[in-house]
PDB file of C-alpha atoms in Angstrom:
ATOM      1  CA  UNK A  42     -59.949 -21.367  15.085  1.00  0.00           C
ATOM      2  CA  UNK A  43     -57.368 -22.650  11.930  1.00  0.00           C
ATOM      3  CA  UNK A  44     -54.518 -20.785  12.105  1.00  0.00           C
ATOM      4  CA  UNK A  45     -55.197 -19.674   8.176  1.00  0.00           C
ATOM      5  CA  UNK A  46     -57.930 -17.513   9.216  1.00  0.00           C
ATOM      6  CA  UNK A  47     -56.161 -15.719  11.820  1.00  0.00           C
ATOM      7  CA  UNK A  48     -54.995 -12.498   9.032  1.00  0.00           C
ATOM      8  CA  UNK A  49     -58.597 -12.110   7.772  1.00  0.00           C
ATOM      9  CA  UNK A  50     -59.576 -11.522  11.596  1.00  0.00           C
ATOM     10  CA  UNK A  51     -56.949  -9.458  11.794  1.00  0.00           C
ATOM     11  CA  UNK A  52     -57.532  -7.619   8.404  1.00  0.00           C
ATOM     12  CA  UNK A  53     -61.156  -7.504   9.353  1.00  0.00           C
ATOM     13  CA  UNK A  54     -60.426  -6.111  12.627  1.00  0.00           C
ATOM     14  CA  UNK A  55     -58.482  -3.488  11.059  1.00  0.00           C
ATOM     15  CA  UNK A  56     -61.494  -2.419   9.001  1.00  0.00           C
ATOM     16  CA  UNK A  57     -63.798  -2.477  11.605  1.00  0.00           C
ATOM     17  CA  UNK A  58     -62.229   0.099  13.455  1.00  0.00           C
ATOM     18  CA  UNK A  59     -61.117   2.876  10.535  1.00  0.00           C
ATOM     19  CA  UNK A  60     -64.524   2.425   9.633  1.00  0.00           C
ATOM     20  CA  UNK A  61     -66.162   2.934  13.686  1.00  0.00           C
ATOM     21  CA  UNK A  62     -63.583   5.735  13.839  1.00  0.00           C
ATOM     22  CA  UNK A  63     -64.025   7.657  10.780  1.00  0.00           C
ATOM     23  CA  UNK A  64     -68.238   6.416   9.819  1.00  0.00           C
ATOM     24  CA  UNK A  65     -67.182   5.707   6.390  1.00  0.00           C
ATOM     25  CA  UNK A  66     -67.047   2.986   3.865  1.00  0.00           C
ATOM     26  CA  UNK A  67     -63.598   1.110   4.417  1.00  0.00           C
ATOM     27  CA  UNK A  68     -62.206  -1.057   1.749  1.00  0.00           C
ATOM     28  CA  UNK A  69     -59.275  -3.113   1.397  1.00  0.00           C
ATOM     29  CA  UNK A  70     -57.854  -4.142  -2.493  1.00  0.00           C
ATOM     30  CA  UNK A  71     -55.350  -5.715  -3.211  1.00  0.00           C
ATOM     31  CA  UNK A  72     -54.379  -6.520  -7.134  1.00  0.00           C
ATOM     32  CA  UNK A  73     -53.905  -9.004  -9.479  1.00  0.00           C
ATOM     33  CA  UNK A  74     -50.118  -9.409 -11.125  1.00  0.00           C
ATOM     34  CA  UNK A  75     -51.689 -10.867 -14.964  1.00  0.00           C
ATOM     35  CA  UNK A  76     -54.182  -8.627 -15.126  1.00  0.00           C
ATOM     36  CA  UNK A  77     -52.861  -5.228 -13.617  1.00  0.00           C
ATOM     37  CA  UNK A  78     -55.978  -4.710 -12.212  1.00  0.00           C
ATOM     38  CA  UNK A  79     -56.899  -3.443  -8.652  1.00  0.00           C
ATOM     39  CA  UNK A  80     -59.501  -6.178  -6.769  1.00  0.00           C
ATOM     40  CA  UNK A  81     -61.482  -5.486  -3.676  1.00  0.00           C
ATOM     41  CA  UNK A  82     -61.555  -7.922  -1.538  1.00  0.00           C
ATOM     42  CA  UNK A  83     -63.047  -6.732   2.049  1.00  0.00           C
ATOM     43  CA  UNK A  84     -65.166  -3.607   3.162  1.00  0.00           C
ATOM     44  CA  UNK A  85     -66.583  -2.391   6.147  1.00  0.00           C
ATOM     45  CA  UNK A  86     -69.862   0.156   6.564  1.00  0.00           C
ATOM     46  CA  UNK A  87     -70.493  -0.990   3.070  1.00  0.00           C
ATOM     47  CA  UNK A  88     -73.873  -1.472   4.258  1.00  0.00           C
ATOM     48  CA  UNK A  89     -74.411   2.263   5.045  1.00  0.00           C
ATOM     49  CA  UNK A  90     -78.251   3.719   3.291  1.00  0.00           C
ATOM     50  CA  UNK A  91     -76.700   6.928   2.356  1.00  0.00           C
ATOM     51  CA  UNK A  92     -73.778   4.537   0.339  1.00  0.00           C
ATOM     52  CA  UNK A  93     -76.088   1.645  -0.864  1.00  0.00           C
ATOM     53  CA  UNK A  94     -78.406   4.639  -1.854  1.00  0.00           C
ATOM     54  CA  UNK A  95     -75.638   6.200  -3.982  1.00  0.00           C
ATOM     55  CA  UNK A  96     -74.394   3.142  -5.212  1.00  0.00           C
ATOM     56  CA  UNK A  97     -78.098   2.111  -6.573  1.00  0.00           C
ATOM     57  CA  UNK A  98     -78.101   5.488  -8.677  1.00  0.00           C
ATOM     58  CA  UNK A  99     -74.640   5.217 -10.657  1.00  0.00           C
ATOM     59  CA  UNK A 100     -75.327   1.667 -12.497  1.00  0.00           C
ATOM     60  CA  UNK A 101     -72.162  -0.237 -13.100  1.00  0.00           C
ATOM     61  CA  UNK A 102     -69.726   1.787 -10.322  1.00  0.00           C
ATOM     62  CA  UNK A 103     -70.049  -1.446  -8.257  1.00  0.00           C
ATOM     63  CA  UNK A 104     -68.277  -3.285 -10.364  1.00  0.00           C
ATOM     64  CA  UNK A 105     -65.536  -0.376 -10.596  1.00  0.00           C
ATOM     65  CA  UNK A 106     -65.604  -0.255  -7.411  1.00  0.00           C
ATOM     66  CA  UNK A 107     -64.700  -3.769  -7.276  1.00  0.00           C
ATOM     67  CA  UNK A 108     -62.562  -4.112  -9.780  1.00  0.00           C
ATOM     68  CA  UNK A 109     -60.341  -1.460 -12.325  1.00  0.00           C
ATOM     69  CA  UNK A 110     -57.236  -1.055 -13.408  1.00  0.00           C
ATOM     70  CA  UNK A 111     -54.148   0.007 -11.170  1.00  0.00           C
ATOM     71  CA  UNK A 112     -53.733   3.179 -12.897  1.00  0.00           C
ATOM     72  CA  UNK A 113     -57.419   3.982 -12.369  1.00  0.00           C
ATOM     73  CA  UNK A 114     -57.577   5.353  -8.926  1.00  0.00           C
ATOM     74  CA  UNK A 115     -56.359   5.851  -5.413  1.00  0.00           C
ATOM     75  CA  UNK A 116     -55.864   1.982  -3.928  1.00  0.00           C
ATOM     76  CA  UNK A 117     -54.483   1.079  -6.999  1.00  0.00           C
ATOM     77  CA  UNK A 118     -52.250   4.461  -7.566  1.00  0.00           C
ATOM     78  CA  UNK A 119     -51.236   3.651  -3.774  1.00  0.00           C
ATOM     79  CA  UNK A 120     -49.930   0.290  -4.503  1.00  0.00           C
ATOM     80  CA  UNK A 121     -48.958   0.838  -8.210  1.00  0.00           C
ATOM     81  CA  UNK A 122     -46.690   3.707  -7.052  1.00  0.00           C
ATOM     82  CA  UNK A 123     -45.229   1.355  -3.930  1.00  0.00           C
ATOM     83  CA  UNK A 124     -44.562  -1.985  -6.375  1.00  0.00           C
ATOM     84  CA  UNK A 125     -41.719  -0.529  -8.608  1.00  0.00           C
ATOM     85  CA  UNK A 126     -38.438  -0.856  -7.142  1.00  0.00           C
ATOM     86  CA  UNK A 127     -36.780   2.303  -5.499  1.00  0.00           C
ATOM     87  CA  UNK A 128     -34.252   2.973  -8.636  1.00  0.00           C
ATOM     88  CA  UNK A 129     -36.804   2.543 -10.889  1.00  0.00           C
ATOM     89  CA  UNK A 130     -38.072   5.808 -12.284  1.00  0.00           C
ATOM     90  CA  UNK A 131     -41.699   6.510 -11.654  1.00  0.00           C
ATOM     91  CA  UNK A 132     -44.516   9.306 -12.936  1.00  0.00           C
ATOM     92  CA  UNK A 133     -44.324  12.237 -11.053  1.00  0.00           C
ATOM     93  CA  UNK A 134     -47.451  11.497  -9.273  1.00  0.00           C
ATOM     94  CA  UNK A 135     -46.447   7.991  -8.276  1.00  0.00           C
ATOM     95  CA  UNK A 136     -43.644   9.523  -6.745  1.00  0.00           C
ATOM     96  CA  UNK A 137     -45.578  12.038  -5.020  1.00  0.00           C
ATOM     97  CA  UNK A 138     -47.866   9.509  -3.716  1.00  0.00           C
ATOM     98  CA  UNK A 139     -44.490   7.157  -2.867  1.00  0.00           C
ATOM     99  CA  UNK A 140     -43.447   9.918  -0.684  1.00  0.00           C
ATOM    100  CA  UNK A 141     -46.414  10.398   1.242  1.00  0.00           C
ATOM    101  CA  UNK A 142     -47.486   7.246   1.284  1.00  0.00           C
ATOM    102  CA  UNK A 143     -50.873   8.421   0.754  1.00  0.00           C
ATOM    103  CA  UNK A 144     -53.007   8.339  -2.684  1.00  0.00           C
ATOM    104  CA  UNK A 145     -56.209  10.849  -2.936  1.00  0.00           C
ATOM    105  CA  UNK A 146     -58.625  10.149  -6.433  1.00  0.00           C
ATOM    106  CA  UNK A 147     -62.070  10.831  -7.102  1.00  0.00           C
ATOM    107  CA  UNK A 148     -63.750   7.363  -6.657  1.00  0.00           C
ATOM    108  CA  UNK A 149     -65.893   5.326  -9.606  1.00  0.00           C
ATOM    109  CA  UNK A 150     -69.025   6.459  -7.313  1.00  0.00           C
ATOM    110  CA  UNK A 151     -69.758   9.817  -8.574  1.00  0.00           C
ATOM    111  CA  UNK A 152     -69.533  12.173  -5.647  1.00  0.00           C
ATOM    112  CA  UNK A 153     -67.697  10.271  -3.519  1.00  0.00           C
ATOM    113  CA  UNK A 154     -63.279  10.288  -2.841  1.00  0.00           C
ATOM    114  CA  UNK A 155     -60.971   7.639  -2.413  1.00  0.00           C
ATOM    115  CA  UNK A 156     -57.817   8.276   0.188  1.00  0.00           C
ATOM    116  CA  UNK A 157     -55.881   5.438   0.113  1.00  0.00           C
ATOM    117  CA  UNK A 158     -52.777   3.684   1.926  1.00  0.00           C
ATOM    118  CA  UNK A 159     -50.504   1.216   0.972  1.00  0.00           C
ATOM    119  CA  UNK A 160     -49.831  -1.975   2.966  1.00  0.00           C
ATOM    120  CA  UNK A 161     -46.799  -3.786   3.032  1.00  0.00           C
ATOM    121  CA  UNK A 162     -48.308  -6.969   4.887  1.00  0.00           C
ATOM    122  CA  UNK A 163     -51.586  -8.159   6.340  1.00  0.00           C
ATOM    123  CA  UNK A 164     -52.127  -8.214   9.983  1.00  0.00           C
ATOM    124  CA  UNK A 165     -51.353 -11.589  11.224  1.00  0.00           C
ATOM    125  CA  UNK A 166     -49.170 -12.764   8.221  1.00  0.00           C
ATOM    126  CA  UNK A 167     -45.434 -13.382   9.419  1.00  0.00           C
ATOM    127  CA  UNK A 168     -43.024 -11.392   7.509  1.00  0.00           C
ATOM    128  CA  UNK A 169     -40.188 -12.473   5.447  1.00  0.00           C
ATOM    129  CA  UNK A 170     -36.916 -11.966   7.673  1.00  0.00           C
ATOM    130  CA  UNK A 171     -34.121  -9.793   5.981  1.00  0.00           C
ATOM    131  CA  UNK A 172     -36.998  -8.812   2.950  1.00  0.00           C
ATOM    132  CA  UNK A 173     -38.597  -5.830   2.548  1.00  0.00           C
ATOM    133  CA  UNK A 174     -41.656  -6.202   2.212  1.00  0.00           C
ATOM    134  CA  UNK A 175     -43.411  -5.397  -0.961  1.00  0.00           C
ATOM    135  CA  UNK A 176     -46.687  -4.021  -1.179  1.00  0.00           C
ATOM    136  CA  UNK A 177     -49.660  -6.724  -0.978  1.00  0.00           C
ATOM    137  CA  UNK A 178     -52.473  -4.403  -0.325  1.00  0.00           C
ATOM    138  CA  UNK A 179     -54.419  -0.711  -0.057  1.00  0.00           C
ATOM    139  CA  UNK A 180     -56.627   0.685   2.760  1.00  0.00           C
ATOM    140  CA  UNK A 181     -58.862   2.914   1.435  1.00  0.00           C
ATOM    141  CA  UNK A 182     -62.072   5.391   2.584  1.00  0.00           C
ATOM    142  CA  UNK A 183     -64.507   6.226   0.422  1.00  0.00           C
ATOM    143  CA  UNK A 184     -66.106   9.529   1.474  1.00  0.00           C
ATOM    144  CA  UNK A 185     -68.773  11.555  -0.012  1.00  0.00           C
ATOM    145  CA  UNK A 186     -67.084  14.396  -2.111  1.00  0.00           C
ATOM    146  CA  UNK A 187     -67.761  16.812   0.659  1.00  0.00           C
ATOM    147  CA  UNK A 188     -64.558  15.983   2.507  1.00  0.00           C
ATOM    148  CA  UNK A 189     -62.169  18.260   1.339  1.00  0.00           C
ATOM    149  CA  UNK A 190     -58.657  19.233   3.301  1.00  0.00           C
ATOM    150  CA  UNK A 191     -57.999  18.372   6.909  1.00  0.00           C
ATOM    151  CA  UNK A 192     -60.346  15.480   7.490  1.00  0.00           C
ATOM    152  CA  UNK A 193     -59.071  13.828   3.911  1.00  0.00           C
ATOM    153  CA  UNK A 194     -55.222  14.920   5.568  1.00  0.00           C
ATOM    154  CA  UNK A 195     -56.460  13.258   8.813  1.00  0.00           C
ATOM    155  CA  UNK A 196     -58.222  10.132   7.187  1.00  0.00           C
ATOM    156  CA  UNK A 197     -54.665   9.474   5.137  1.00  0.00           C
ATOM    157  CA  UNK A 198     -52.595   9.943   8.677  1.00  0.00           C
ATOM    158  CA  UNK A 199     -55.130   7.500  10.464  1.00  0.00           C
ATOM    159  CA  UNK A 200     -55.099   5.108   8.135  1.00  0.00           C
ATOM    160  CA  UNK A 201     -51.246   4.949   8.296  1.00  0.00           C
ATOM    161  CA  UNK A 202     -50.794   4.961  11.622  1.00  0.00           C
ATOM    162  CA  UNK A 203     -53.991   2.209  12.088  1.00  0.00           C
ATOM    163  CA  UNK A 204     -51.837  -0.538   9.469  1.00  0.00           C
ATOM    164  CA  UNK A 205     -48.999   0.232  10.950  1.00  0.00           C
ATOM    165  CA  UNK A 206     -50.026  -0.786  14.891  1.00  0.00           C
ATOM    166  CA  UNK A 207     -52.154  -3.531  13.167  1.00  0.00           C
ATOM    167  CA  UNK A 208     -49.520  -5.108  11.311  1.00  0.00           C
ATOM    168  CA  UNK A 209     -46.787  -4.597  14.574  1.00  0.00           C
ATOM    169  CA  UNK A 210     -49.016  -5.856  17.377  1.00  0.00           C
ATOM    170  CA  UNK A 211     -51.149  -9.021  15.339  1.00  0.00           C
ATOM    171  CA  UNK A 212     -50.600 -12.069  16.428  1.00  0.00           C
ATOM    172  CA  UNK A 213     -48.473 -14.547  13.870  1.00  0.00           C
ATOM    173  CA  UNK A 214     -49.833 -18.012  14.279  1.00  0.00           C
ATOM    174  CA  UNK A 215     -46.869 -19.896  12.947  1.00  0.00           C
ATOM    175  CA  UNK A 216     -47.626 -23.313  13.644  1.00  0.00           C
ATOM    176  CA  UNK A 217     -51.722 -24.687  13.644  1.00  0.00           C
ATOM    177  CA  UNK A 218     -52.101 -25.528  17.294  1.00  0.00           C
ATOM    178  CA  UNK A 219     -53.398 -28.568  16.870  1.00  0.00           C
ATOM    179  CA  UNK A 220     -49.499 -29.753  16.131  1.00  0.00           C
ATOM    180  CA  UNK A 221     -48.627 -30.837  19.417  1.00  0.00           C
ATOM    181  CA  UNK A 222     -51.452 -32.802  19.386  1.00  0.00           C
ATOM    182  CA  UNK A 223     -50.537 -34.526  16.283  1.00  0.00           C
ATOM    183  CA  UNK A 224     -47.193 -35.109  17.324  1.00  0.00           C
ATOM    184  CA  UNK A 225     -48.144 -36.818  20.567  1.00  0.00           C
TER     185      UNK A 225
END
């Protein structure tokens, strides 16, 4: 395996099992500096019928789905509220959200909520010593509007907790392991 795909196993890992654990779509964005736009850039149980079903009937919330601006909705309210630095002044909600950590939006699929997370570092990629880490990415579930209260309490605490023990028990690959070879 080459050591540079070591975080997307990780990051997919971490997917894999929100997603087994909650049966929902799982998606992870991150966003784009220039643009101030919100990308997605993994999923998993995006290949759910009920989802694919919904998605097929709102034309053009794939590609909000995708892709929107930070400000639009949950993953990008998550990180957008998490990227300013703590003496900067911030919208009431994005302080809200700062707080709890947690961002909760009605998604581009009609119907359907975002709860999203913010993450301070992929699984498997080494952080910075003596930095705090800024915010790279959001873990979000998108559940059919029908959610409401405890679970969409519960999916925000799970989703926490689930980065967090990703991120602390990955394994950093810090050197390709074919370097001993090399050297020899």
């Amino acid at each position: 395996m080459h050591p540079s795909t070591a975080p997307l196993l990780d990051v997919a890992l971490l997917l894999d099992g929100l997603h087994s654990r909650t049966q929902q779509v799982v998606l992870l964005h991150t966003y784009a500096p220039v643009t101030g736009e919100r990308l997605c850039i993994a999923a998993a149980g995006a290949h759910d019928v009920h989802f694919r079903r919904e998605l097929a009937l709102a034309p053009g919330a794939v590609d909000r789905v995708r892709q929107a601006p930070l400000d639009s909705d949950a993953p990008g309210l998550a990180m957008l509220a998490n990227l300013a630095g703590h003496d900067t002044p911030l919208r009431a909600d994005l302080r809200q959200i700062r707080s709890a950590q947690v961002a909760l939006t009605g998604s581009p699929l009609p119907g359907w909520i975002l709860v999203s997370v913010p993450v301070r570092r992929l699984p498997g990629v080494p952080a910075v010593p003596g930095a705090e880490p800024r915010v790279v990415a959001a873990v979000s579930i998108l559940a059919p509007d029908g959610a409401h209260g405890a679970p969409l309490v519960a999916y925000g605490r799970l989703m926490r907790n689930a980065v967090r023990v990703a991120i602390g028990t990955s394994v950093v690959i810090a050197q390709p392991r074919f370097a001993a070879a090399q050297a020899a």
